[in-house]
GROMACS .gro file of C-alpha atoms in nm:
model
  197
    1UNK     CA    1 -13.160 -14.131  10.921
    2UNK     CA    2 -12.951 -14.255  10.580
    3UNK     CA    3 -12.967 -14.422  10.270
    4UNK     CA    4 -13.309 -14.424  10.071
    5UNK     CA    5 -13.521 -14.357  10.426
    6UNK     CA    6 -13.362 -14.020  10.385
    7UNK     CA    7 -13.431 -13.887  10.053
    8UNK     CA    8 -13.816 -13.967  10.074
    9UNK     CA    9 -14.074 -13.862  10.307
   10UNK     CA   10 -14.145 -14.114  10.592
   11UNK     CA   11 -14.463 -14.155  10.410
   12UNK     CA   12 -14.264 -14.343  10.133
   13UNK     CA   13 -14.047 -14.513  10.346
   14UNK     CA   14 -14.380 -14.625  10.541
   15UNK     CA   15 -14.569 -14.775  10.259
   16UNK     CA   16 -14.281 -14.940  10.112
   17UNK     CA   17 -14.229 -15.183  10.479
   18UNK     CA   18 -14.607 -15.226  10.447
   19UNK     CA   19 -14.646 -15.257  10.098
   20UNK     CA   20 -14.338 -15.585  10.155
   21UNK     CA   21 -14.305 -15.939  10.360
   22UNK     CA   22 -14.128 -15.893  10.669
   23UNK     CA   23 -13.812 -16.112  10.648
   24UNK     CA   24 -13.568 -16.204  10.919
   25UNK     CA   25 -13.211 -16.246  10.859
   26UNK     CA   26 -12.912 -16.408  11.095
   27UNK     CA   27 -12.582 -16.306  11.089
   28UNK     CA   28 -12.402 -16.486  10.824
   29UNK     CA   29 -12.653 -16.527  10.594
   30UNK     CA   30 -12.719 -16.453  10.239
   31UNK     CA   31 -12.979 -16.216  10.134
   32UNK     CA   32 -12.901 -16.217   9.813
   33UNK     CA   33 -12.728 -16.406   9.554
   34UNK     CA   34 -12.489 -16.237   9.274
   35UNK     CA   35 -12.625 -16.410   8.938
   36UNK     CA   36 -12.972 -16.498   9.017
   37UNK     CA   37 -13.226 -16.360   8.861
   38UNK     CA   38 -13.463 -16.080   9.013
   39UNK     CA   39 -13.781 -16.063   9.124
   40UNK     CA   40 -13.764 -15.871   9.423
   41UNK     CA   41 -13.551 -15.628   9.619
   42UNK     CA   42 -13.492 -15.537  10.008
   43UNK     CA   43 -13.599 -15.221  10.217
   44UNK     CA   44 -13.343 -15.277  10.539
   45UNK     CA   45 -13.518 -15.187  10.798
   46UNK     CA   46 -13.246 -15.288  11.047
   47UNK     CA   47 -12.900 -15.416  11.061
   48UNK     CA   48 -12.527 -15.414  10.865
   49UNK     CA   49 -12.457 -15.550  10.550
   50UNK     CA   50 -12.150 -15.639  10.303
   51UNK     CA   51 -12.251 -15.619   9.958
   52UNK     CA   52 -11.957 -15.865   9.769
   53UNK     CA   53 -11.881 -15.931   9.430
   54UNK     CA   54 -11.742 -16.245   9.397
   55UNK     CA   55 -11.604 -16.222   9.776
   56UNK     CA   56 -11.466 -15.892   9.720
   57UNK     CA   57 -11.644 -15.650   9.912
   58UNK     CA   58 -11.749 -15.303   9.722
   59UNK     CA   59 -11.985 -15.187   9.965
   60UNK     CA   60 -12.168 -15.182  10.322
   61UNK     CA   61 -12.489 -15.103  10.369
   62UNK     CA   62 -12.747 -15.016  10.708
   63UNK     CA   63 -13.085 -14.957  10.780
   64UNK     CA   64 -13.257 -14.663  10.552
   65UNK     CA   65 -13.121 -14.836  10.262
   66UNK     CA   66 -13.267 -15.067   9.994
   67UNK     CA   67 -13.108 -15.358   9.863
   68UNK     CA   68 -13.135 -15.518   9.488
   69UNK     CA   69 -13.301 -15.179   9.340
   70UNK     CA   70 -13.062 -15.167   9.026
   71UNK     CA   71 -13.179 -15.506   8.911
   72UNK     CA   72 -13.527 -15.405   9.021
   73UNK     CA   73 -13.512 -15.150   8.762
   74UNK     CA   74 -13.335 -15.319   8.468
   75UNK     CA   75 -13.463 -15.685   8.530
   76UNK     CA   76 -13.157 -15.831   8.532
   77UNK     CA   77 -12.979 -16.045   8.748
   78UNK     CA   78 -12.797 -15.954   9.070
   79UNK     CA   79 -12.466 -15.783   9.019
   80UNK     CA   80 -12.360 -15.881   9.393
   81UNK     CA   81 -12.418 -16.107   9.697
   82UNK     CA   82 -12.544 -15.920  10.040
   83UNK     CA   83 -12.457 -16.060  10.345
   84UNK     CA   84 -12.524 -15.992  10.697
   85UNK     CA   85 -12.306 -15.879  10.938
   86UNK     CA   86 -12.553 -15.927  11.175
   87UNK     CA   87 -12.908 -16.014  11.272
   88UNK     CA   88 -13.110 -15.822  11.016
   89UNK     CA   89 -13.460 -15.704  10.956
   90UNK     CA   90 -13.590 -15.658  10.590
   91UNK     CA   91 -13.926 -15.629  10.366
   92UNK     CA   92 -13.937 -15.782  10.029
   93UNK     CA   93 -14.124 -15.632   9.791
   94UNK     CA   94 -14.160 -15.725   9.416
   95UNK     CA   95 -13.998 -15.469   9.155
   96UNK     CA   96 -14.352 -15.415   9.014
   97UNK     CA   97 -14.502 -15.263   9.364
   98UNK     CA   98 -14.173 -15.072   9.437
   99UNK     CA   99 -14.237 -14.886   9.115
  100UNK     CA  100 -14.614 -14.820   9.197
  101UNK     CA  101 -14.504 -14.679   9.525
  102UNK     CA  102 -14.261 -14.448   9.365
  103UNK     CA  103 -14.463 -14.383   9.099
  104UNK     CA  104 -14.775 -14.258   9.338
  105UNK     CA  105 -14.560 -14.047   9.525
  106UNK     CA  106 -14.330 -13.883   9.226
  107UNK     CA  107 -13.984 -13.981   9.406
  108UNK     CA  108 -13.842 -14.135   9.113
  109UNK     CA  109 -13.614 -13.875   9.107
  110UNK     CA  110 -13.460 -13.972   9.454
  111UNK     CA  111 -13.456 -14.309   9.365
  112UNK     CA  112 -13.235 -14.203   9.032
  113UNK     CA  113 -13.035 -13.977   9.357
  114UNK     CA  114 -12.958 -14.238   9.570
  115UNK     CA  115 -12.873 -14.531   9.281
  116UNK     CA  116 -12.605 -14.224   9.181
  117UNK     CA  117 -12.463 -14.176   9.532
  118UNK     CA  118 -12.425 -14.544   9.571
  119UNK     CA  119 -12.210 -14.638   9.269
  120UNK     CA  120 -12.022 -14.315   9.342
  121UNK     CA  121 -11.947 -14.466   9.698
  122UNK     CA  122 -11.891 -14.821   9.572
  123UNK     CA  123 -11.593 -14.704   9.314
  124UNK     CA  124 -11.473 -14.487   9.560
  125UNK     CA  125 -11.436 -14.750   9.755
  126UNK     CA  126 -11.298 -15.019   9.543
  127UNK     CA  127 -10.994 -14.750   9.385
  128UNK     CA  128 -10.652 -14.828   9.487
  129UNK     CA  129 -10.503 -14.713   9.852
  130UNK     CA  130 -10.334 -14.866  10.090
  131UNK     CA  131 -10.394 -15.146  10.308
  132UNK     CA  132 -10.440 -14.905  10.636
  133UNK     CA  133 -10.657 -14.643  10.467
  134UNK     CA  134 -10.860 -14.930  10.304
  135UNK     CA  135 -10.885 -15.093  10.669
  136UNK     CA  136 -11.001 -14.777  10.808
  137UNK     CA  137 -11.224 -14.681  10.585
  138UNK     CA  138 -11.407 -15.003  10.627
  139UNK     CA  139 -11.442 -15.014  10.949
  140UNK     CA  140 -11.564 -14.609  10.990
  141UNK     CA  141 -11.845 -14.700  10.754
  142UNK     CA  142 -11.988 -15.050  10.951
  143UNK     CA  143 -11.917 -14.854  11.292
  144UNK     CA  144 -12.127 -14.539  11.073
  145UNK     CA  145 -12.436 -14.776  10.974
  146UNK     CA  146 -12.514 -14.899  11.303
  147UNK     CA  147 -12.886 -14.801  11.395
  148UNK     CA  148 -12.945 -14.537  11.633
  149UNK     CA  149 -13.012 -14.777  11.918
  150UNK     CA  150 -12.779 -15.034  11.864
  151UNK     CA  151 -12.565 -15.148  12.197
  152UNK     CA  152 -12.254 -15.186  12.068
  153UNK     CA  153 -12.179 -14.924  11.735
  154UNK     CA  154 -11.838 -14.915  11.843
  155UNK     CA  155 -11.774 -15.333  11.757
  156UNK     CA  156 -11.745 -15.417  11.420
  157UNK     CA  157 -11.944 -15.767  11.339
  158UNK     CA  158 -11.681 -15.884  11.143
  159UNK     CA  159 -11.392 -16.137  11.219
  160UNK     CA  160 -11.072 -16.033  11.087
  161UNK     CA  161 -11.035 -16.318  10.858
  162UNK     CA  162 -11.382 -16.229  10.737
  163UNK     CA  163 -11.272 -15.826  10.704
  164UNK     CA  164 -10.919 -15.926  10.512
  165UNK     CA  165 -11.093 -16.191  10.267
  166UNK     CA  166 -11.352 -15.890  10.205
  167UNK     CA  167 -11.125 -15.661  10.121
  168UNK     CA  168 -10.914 -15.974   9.962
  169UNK     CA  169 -10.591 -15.939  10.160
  170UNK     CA  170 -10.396 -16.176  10.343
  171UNK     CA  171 -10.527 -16.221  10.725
  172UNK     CA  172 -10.167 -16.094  10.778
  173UNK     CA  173 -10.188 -15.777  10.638
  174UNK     CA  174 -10.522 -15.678  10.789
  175UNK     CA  175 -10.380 -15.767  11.130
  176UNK     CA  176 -10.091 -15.531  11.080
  177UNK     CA  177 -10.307 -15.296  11.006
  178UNK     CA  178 -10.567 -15.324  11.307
  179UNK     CA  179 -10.217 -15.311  11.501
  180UNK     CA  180 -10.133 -14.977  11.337
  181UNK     CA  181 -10.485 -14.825  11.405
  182UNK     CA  182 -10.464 -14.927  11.734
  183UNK     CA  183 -10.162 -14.812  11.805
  184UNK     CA  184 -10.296 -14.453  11.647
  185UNK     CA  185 -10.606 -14.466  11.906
  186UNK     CA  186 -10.842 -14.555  11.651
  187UNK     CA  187 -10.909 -14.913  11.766
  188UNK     CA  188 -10.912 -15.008  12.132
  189UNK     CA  189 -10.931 -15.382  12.064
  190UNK     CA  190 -10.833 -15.622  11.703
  191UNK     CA  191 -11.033 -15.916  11.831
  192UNK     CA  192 -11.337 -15.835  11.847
  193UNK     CA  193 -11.234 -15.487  11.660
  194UNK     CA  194 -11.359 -15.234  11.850
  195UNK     CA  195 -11.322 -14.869  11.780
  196UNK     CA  196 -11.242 -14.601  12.004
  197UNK     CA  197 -11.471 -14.364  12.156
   0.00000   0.00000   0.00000
């Protein structure tokens, strides 16, 4: 268990998928849209996500975690575009029920936890290193996020023209660097990227 899912009792977790519309998402597509305004957010019930601003990616997110939360709070617009990796299962629930939910329960603190640990992973991620580190970082985390019962955690969803215009390098560069990893036993296959066991 990770992300939100794991800071609050399953209670919580519970009456927030309830409390939301069940929404289906295919791979590829948006759930939501950097610059529009907010009247929802996202519990992820299952699936991988890249959250992108602009087409830069600054974060991936799996089940357990919820998705549009900081707008939620300050009702402003969306500060990124989330995109699945692959098939996806979410709830949306409006900002105003989210806070009733929290606010019943007293795990406003954990929300305040988890917002924190976020935005200290996204900056972590988005500081300068090297092409290979960056590549491998990436790819630890989606391979990370997959759900407990997933049949393939070891394949990334991701093509590698859609990993290096993520991480916005050349298709080039990532490819180099899927060579190097594999060469290092890290990746057993670039295409579809495939990590070792």
């Amino acid at each position: 268990m990770r992300g939100f899912r794991a800071l609050v009792p399953a209670v919580v977790w519970n009456e927030l998928r309830s409390t939301g519309i069940r929404r289906d998402f295919k791979a590829n597509e948006t759930l939501l849209v950097e610059g529009a305004p907010d009247t929802s957010l996202l519990v992820l019930q299952r699936g991988r996500v890249r959250v992108l601003n602009s087409t830069l990616l600054v974060a991936v997110r799996g089940s357990g975690d919820v998705l549009g939360e900081m707008s939620a709070q300050d009702g402003g617009t969306r500060s990124a575009t989330v995109v699945a990796m692959e098939p996806c299962v979410a709830f949306s629930i409006s900002r105003g029920a989210f806070k009733r939910v929290l606010e019943r329960h007293k795990v406003g603190d954990q929300l305040g936890q988890y917002v924190v640990a976020k935005l200290r992973e996204t900056v972590a991620r988005v500081s300068s290193r090297g092409t290979e580190t960056r590549v491998r970082d990436v790819i630890e985390r989606i391979a990370q996020l997959a759900d407990a019962d997933h049949p393939e955690p070891q394949v990334i969803p991701l093509s590698q023209s859609k990993l290096a215009e993520s991480l916005g390098l050349s298709r080039n560069a990532v490819v180099k660097a899927l060579t190097q990893l594999c060469e290092q036993d890290f990746l057993v296959s670039t295409s579809p990227i495939r990590l070792a066991e």
